[in-house]
PDB file of C-alpha atoms in Angstrom:
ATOM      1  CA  UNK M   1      31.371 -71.623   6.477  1.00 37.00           C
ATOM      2  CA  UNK M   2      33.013 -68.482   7.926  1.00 38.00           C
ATOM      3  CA  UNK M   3      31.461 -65.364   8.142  1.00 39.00           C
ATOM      4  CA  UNK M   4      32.451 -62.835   5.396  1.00 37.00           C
ATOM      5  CA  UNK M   5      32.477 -59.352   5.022  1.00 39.00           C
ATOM      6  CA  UNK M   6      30.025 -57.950   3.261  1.00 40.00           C
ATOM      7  CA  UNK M   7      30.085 -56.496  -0.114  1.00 38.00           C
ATOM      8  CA  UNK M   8      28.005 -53.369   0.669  1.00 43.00           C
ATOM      9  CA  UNK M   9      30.893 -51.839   2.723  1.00 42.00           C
ATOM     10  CA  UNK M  10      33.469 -51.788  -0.254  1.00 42.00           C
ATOM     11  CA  UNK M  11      33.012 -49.157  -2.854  1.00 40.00           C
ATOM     12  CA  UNK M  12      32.318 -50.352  -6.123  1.00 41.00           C
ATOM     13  CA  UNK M  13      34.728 -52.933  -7.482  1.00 40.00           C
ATOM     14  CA  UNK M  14      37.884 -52.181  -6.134  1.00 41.00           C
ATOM     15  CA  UNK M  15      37.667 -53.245  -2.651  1.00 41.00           C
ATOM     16  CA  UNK M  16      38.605 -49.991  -1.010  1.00 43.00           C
ATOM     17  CA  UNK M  17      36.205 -48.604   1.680  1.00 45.00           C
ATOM     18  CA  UNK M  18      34.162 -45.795   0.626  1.00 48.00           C
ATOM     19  CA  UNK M  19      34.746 -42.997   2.610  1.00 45.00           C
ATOM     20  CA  UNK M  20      31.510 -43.266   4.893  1.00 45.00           C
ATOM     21  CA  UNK M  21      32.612 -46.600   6.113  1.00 48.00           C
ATOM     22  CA  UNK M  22      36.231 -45.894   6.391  1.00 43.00           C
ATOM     23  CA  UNK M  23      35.627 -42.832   8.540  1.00 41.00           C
ATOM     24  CA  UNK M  24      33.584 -45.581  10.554  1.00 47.00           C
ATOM     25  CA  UNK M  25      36.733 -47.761  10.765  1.00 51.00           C
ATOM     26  CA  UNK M  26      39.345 -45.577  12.270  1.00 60.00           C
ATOM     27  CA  UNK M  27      41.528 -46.362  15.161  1.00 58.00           C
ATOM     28  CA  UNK M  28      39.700 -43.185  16.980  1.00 60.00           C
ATOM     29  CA  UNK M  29      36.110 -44.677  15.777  1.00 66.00           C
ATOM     30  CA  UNK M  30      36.646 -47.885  17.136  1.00 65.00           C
ATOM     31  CA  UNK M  31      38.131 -47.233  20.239  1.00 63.00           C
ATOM     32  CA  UNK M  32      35.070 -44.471  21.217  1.00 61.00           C
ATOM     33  CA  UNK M  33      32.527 -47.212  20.173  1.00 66.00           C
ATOM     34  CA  UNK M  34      34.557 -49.658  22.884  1.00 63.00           C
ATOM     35  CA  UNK M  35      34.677 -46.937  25.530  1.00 59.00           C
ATOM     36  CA  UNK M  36      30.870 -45.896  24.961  1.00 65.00           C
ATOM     37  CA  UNK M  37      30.463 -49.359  25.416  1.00 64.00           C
ATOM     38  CA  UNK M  38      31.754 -49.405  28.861  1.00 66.00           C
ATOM     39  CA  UNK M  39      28.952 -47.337  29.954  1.00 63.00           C
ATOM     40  CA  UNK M  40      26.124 -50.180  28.796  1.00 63.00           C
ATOM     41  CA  UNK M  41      25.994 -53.207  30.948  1.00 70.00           C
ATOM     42  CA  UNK M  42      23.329 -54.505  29.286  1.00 75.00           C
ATOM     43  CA  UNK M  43      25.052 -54.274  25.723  1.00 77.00           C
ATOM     44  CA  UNK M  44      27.771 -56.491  27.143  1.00 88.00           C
ATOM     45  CA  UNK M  45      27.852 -60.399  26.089  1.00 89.00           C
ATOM     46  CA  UNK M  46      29.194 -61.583  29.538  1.00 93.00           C
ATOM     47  CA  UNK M  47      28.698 -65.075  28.673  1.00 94.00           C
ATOM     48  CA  UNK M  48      30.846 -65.338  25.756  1.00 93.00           C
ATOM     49  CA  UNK M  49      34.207 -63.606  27.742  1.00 94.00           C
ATOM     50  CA  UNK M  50      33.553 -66.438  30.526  1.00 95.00           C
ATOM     51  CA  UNK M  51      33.090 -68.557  27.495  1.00 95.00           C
ATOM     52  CA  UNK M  52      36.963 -66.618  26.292  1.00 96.00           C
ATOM     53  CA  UNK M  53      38.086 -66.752  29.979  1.00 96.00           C
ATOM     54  CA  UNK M  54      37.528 -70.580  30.065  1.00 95.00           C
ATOM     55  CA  UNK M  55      39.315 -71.967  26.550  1.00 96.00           C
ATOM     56  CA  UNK M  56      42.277 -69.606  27.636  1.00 95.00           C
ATOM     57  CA  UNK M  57      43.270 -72.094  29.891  1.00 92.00           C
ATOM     58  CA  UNK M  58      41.873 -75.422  28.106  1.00 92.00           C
ATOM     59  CA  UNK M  59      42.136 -74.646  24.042  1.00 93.00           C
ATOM     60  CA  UNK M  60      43.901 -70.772  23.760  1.00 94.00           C
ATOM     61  CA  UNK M  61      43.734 -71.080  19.418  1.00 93.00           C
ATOM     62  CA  UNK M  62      39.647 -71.513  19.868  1.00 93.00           C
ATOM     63  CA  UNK M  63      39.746 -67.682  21.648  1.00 94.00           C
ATOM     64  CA  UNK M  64      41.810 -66.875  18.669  1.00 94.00           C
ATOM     65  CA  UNK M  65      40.009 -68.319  16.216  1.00 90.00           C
ATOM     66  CA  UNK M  66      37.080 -66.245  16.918  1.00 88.00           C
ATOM     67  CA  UNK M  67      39.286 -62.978  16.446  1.00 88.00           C
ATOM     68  CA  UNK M  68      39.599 -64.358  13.333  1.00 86.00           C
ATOM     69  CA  UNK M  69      35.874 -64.097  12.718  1.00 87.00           C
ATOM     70  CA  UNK M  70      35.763 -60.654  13.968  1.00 85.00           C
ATOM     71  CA  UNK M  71      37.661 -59.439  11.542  1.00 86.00           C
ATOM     72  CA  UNK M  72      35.587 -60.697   8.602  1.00 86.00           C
ATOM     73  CA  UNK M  73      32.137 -59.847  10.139  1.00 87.00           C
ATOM     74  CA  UNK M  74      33.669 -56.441  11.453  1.00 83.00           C
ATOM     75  CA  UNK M  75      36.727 -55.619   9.378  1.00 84.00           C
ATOM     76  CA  UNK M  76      38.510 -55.290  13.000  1.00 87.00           C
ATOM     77  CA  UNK M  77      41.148 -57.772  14.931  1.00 90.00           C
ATOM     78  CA  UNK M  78      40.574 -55.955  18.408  1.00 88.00           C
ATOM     79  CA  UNK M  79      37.865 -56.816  20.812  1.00 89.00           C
ATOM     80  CA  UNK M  80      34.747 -54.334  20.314  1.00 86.00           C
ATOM     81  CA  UNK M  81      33.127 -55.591  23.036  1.00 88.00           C
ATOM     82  CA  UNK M  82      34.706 -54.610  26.898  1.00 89.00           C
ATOM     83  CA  UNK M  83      32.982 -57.472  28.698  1.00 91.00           C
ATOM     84  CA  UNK M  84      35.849 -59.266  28.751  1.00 94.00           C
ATOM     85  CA  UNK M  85      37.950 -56.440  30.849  1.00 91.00           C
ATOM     86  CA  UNK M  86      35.070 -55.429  33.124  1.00 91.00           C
ATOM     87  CA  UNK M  87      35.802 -59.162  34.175  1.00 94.00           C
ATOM     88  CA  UNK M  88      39.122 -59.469  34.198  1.00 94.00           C
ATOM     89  CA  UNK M  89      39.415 -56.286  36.362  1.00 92.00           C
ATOM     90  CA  UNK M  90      36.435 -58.083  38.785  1.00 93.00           C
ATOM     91  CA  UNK M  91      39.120 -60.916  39.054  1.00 93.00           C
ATOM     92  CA  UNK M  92      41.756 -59.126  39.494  1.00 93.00           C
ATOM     93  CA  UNK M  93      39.786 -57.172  42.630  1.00 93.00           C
ATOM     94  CA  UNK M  94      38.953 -60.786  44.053  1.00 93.00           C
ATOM     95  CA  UNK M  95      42.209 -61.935  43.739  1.00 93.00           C
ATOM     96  CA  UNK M  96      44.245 -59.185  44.918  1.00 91.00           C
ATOM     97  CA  UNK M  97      41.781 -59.311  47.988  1.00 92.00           C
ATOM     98  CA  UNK M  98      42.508 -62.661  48.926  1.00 91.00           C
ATOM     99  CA  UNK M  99      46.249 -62.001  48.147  1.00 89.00           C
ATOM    100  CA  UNK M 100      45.925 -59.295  50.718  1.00 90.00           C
ATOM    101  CA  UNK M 101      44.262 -61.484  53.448  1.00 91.00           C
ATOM    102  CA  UNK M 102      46.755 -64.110  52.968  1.00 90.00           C
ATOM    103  CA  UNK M 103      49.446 -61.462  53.518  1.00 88.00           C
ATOM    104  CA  UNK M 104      48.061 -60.362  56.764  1.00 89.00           C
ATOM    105  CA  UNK M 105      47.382 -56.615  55.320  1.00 90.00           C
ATOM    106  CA  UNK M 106      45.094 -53.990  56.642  1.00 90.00           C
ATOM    107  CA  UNK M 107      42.105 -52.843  54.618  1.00 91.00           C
ATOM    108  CA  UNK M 108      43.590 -49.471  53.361  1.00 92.00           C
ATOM    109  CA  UNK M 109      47.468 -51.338  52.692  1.00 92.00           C
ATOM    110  CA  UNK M 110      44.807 -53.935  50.435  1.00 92.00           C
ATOM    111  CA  UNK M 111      43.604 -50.847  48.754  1.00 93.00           C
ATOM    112  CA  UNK M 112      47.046 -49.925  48.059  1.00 92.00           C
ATOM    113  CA  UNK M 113      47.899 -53.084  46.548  1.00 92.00           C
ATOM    114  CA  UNK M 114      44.488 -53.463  44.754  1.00 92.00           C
ATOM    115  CA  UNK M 115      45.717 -49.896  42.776  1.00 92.00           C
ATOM    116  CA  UNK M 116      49.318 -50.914  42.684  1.00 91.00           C
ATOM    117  CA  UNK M 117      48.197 -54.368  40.592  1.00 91.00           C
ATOM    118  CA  UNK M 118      45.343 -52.674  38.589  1.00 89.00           C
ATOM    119  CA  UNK M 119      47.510 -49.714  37.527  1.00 90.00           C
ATOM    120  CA  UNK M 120      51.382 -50.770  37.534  1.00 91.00           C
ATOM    121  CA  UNK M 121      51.139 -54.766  37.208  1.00 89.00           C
ATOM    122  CA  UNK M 122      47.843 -55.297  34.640  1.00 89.00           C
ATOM    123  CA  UNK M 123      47.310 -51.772  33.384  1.00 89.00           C
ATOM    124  CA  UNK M 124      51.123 -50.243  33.564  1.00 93.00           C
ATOM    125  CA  UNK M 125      52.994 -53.217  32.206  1.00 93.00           C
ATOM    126  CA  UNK M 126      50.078 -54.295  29.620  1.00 93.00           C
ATOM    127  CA  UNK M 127      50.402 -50.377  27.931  1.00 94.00           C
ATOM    128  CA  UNK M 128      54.165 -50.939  27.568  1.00 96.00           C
ATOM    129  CA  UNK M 129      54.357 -54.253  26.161  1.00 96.00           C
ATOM    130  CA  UNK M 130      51.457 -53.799  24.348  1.00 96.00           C
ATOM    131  CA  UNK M 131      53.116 -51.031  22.331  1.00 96.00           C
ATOM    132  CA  UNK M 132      56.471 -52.530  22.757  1.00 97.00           C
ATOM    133  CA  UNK M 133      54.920 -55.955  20.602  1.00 97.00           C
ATOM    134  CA  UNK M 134      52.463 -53.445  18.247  1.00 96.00           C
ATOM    135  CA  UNK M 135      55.909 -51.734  17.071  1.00 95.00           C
ATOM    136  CA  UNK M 136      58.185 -55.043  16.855  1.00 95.00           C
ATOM    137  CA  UNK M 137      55.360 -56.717  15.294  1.00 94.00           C
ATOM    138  CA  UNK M 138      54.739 -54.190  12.491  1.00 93.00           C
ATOM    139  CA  UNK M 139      58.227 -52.892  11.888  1.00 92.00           C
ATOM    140  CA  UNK M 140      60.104 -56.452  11.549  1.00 92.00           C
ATOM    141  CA  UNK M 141      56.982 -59.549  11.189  1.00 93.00           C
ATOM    142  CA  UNK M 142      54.751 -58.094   8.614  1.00 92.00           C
ATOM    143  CA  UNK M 143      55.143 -60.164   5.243  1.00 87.00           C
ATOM    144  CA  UNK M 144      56.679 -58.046   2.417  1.00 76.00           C
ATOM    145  CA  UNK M 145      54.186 -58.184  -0.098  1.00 60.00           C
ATOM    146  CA  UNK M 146      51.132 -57.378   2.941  1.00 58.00           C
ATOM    147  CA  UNK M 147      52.255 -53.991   3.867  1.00 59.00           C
ATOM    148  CA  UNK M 148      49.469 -53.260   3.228  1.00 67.00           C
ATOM    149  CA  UNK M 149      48.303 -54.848   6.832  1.00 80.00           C
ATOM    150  CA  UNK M 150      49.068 -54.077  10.202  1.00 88.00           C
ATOM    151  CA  UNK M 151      48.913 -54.838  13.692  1.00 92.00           C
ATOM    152  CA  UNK M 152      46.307 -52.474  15.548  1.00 92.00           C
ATOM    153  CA  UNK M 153      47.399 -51.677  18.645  1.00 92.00           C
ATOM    154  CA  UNK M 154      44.038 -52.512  20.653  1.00 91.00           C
ATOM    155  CA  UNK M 155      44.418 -56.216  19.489  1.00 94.00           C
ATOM    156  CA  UNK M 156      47.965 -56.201  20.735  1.00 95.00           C
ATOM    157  CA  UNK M 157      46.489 -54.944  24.289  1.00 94.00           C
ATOM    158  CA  UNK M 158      44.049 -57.429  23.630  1.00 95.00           C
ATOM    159  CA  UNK M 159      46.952 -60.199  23.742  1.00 96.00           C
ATOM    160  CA  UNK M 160      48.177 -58.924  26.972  1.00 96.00           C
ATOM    161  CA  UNK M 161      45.077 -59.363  28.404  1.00 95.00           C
ATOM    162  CA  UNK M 162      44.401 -63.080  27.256  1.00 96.00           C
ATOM    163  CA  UNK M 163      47.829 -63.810  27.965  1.00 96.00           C
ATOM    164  CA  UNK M 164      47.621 -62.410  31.289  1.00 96.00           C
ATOM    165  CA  UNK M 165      44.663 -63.537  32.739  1.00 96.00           C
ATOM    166  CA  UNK M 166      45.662 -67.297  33.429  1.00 95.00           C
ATOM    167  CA  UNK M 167      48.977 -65.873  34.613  1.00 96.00           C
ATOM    168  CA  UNK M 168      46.686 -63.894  37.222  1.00 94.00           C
ATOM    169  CA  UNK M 169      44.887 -66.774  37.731  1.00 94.00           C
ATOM    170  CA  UNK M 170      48.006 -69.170  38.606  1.00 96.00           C
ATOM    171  CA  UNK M 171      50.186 -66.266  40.919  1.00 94.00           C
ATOM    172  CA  UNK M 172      47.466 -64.552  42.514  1.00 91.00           C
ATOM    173  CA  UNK M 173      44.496 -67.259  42.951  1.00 93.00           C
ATOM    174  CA  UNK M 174      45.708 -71.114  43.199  1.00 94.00           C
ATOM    175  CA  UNK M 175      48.726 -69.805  44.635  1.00 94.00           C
ATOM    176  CA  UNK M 176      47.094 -68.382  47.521  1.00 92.00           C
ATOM    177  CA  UNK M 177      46.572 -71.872  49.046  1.00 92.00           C
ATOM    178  CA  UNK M 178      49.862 -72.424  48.978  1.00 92.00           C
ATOM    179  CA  UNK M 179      51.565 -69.558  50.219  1.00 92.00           C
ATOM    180  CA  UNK M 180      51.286 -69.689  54.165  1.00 87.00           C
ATOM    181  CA  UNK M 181      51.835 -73.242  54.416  1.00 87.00           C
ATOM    182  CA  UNK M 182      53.885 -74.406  51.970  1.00 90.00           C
ATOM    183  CA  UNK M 183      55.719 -71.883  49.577  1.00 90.00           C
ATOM    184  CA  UNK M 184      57.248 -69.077  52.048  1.00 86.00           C
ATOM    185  CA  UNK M 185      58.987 -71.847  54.125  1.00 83.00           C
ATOM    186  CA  UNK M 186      62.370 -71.922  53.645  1.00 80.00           C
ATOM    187  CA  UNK M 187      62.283 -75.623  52.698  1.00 87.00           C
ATOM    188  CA  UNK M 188      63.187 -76.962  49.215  1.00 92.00           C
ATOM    189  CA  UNK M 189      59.642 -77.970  48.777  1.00 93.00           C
ATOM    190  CA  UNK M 190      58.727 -74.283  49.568  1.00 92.00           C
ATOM    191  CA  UNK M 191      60.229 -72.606  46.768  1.00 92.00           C
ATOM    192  CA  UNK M 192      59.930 -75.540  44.446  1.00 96.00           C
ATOM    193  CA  UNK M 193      56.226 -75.505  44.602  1.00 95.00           C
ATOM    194  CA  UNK M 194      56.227 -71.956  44.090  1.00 95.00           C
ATOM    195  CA  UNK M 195      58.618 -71.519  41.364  1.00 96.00           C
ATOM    196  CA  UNK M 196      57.037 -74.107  39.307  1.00 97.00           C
ATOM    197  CA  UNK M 197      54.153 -72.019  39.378  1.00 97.00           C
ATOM    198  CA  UNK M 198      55.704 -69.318  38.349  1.00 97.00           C
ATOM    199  CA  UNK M 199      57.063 -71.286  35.429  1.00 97.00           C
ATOM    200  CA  UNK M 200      53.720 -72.681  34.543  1.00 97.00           C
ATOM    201  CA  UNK M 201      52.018 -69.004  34.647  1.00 97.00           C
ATOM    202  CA  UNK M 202      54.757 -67.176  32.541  1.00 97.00           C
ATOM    203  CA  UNK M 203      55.292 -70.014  30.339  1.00 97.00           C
ATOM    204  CA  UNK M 204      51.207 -69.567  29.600  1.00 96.00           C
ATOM    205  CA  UNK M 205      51.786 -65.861  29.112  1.00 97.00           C
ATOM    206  CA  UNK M 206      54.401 -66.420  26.615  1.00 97.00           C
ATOM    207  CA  UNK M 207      52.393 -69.325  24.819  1.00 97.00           C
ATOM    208  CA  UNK M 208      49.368 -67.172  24.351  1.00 97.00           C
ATOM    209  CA  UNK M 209      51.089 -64.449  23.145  1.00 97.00           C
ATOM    210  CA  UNK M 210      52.342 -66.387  20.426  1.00 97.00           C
ATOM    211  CA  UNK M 211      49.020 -67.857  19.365  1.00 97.00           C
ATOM    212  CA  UNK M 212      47.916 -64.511  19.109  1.00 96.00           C
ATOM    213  CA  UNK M 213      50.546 -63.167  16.846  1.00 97.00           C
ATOM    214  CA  UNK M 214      50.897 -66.405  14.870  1.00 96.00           C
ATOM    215  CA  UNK M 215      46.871 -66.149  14.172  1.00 94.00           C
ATOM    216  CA  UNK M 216      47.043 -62.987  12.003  1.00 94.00           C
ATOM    217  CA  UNK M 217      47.894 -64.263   8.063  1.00 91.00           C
ATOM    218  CA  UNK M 218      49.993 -61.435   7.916  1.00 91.00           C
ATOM    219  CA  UNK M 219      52.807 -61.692   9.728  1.00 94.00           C
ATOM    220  CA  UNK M 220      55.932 -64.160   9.635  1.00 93.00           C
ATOM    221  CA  UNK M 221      58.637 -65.678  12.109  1.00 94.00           C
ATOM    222  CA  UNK M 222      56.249 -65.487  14.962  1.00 96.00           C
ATOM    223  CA  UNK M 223      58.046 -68.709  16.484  1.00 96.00           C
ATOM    224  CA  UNK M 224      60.591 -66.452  17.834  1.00 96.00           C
ATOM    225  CA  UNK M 225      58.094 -65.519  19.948  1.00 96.00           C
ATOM    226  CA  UNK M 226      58.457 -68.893  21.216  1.00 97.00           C
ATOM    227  CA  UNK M 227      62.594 -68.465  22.139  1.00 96.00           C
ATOM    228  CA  UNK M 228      61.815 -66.606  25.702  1.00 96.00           C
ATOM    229  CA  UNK M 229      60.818 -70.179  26.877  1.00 97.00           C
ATOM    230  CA  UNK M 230      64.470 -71.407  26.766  1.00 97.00           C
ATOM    231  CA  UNK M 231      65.622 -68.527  28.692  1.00 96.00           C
ATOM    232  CA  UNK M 232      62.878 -68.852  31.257  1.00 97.00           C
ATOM    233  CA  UNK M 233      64.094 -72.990  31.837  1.00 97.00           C
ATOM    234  CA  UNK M 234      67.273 -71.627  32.474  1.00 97.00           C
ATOM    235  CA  UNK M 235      66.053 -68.801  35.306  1.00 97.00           C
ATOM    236  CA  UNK M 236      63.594 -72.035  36.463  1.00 97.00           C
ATOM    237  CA  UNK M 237      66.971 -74.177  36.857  1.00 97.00           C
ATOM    238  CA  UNK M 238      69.190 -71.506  38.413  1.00 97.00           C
ATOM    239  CA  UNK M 239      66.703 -70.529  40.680  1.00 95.00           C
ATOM    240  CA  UNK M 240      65.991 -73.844  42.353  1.00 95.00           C
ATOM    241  CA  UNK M 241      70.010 -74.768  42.254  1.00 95.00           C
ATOM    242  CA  UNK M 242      70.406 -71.297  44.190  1.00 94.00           C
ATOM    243  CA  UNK M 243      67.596 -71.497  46.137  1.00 92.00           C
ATOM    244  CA  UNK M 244      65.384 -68.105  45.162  1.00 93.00           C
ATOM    245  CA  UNK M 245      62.302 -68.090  46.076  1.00 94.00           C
ATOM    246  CA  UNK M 246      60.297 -65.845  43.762  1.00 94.00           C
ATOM    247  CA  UNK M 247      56.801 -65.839  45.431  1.00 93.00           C
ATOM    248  CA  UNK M 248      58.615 -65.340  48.807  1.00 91.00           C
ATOM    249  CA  UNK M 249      60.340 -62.255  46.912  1.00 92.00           C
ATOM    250  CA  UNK M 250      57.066 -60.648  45.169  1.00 90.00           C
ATOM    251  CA  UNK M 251      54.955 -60.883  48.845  1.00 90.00           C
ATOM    252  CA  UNK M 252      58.422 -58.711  50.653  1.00 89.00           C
ATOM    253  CA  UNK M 253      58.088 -56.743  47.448  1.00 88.00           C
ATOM    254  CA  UNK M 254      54.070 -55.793  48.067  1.00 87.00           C
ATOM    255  CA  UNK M 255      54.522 -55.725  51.666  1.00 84.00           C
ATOM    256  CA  UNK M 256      57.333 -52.716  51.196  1.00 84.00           C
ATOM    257  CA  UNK M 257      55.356 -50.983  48.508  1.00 79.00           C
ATOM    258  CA  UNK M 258      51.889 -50.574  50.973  1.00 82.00           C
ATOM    259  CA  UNK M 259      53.641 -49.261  53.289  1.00 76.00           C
TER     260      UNK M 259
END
């Protein structure tokens, strides 16, 4: 059986929230709960975003499934627990580390990149789309006759975040062993290898995005979230007939902007 929510936080019989427990579900409540939360290690379930972390990459609808529980046990869609971004931003510290080694970079040019990718790639461009998706989302997928519902914006962050951690994962970790000796050649292999990795990481961004609009009950048409796949085939196709190499065009990119 799924969990429920329970009766006692309705008011009686017409399943509004009394005023006590709607003051408790606010957008400002809930996101000073998730802050405070940052502060307590301890309170953190560490094991179950590794357990998130892992069925992003082998069975995405399971992560979003439990979402789905959330908001029955705790009337909310977003995360309210910040274990899984204390570890994302751990990986992304790893990874950009390694991405600066493989580049050749000093220590304080891999601090610069290190706060380039936290606050500009991850941070930066997950705020934007983020709100970008929280406004399409409400303003043209919400059913008619559930206007009553809408998207909060922390669960749209939220699906930035799942989507782009394997995409973090693909570009900035497995492609690391790649990168010296096989993608920055100017071979055909070279930027082949590489983007086909890029395919396979943006292609998981956009796939995991979709899951997570297409789990809330509310919303409809969320296989056009889906159509950005045909036009990334086509940049795949026109790249490799023209020869771009985008990995070898991101490290010139990093390289200029640590400078």
């Amino acid at each position: 059986m799924l969990p429920t929510t329970s009766v006692n936080s309705r008011s009686q019989g017409n399943g509004a929230l009394s005023p006590r427990d709607a003051a408790r579900h606010t957008a400002g409540a809930k996101r000073y709960k998730y802050l405070r939360r940052l502060l307590h290690f301890r309170q953190m379930d560490f094991e179950f975003a590794l357990w998130q972390m892992l069925y992003l990459f082998t069975s995405p609808q399971r992560v979003y499934r439990n979402f789905h529980y959330r908001k029955q046990t705790k009337d909310q869609w977003a995360r309210d627990d910040p274990a899984f971004l204390v570890l994302l931003s751990i990986w992304l510290c790893v990874s950009t580390v390694g991405f600066g080694f493989v580049l050749d970079m000093g220590f304080f040019e891999t601090i610069k990149l290190l706060l380039w990718v936290v606050f500009i790639d991850c941070v930066g461009v997950g705020l934007l789309i983020a709100t970008l998706m929280w406004f399409i989302s409400n303003k043209y997928l919400v059913k008619q006759q559930n206007r009553d519902y809408d998207v909060e914006w922390g669960y749209a962050f939220d699906v930035h975040l799942n989507a782009f951690y394997p995409l973090l994962v693909i570009l900035h970790f497995i492609q690391l062993f790649f990168i010296n000796y096989v993608i920055i050649s100017d071979s055909v292999i070279g930027y082949f290898v590489g983007n086909t990795l890029w395919l396979i990481a943006i292609g998981y961004y956009v796939y995991v995005t979709f899951l997570g609009y297409s789990a809330l009950p509310f919303l409809k048409n969320t296989a056009i979230l889906l159509y950005p796949f045909a036009l990334l085939a086509l940049l795949y196709l026109i790249s490799l007939a023209c020869g771009w190499n985008f990995t070898k065009m991101l490290c010139s990119f990093y390289k200029y902007r640590v400078k």
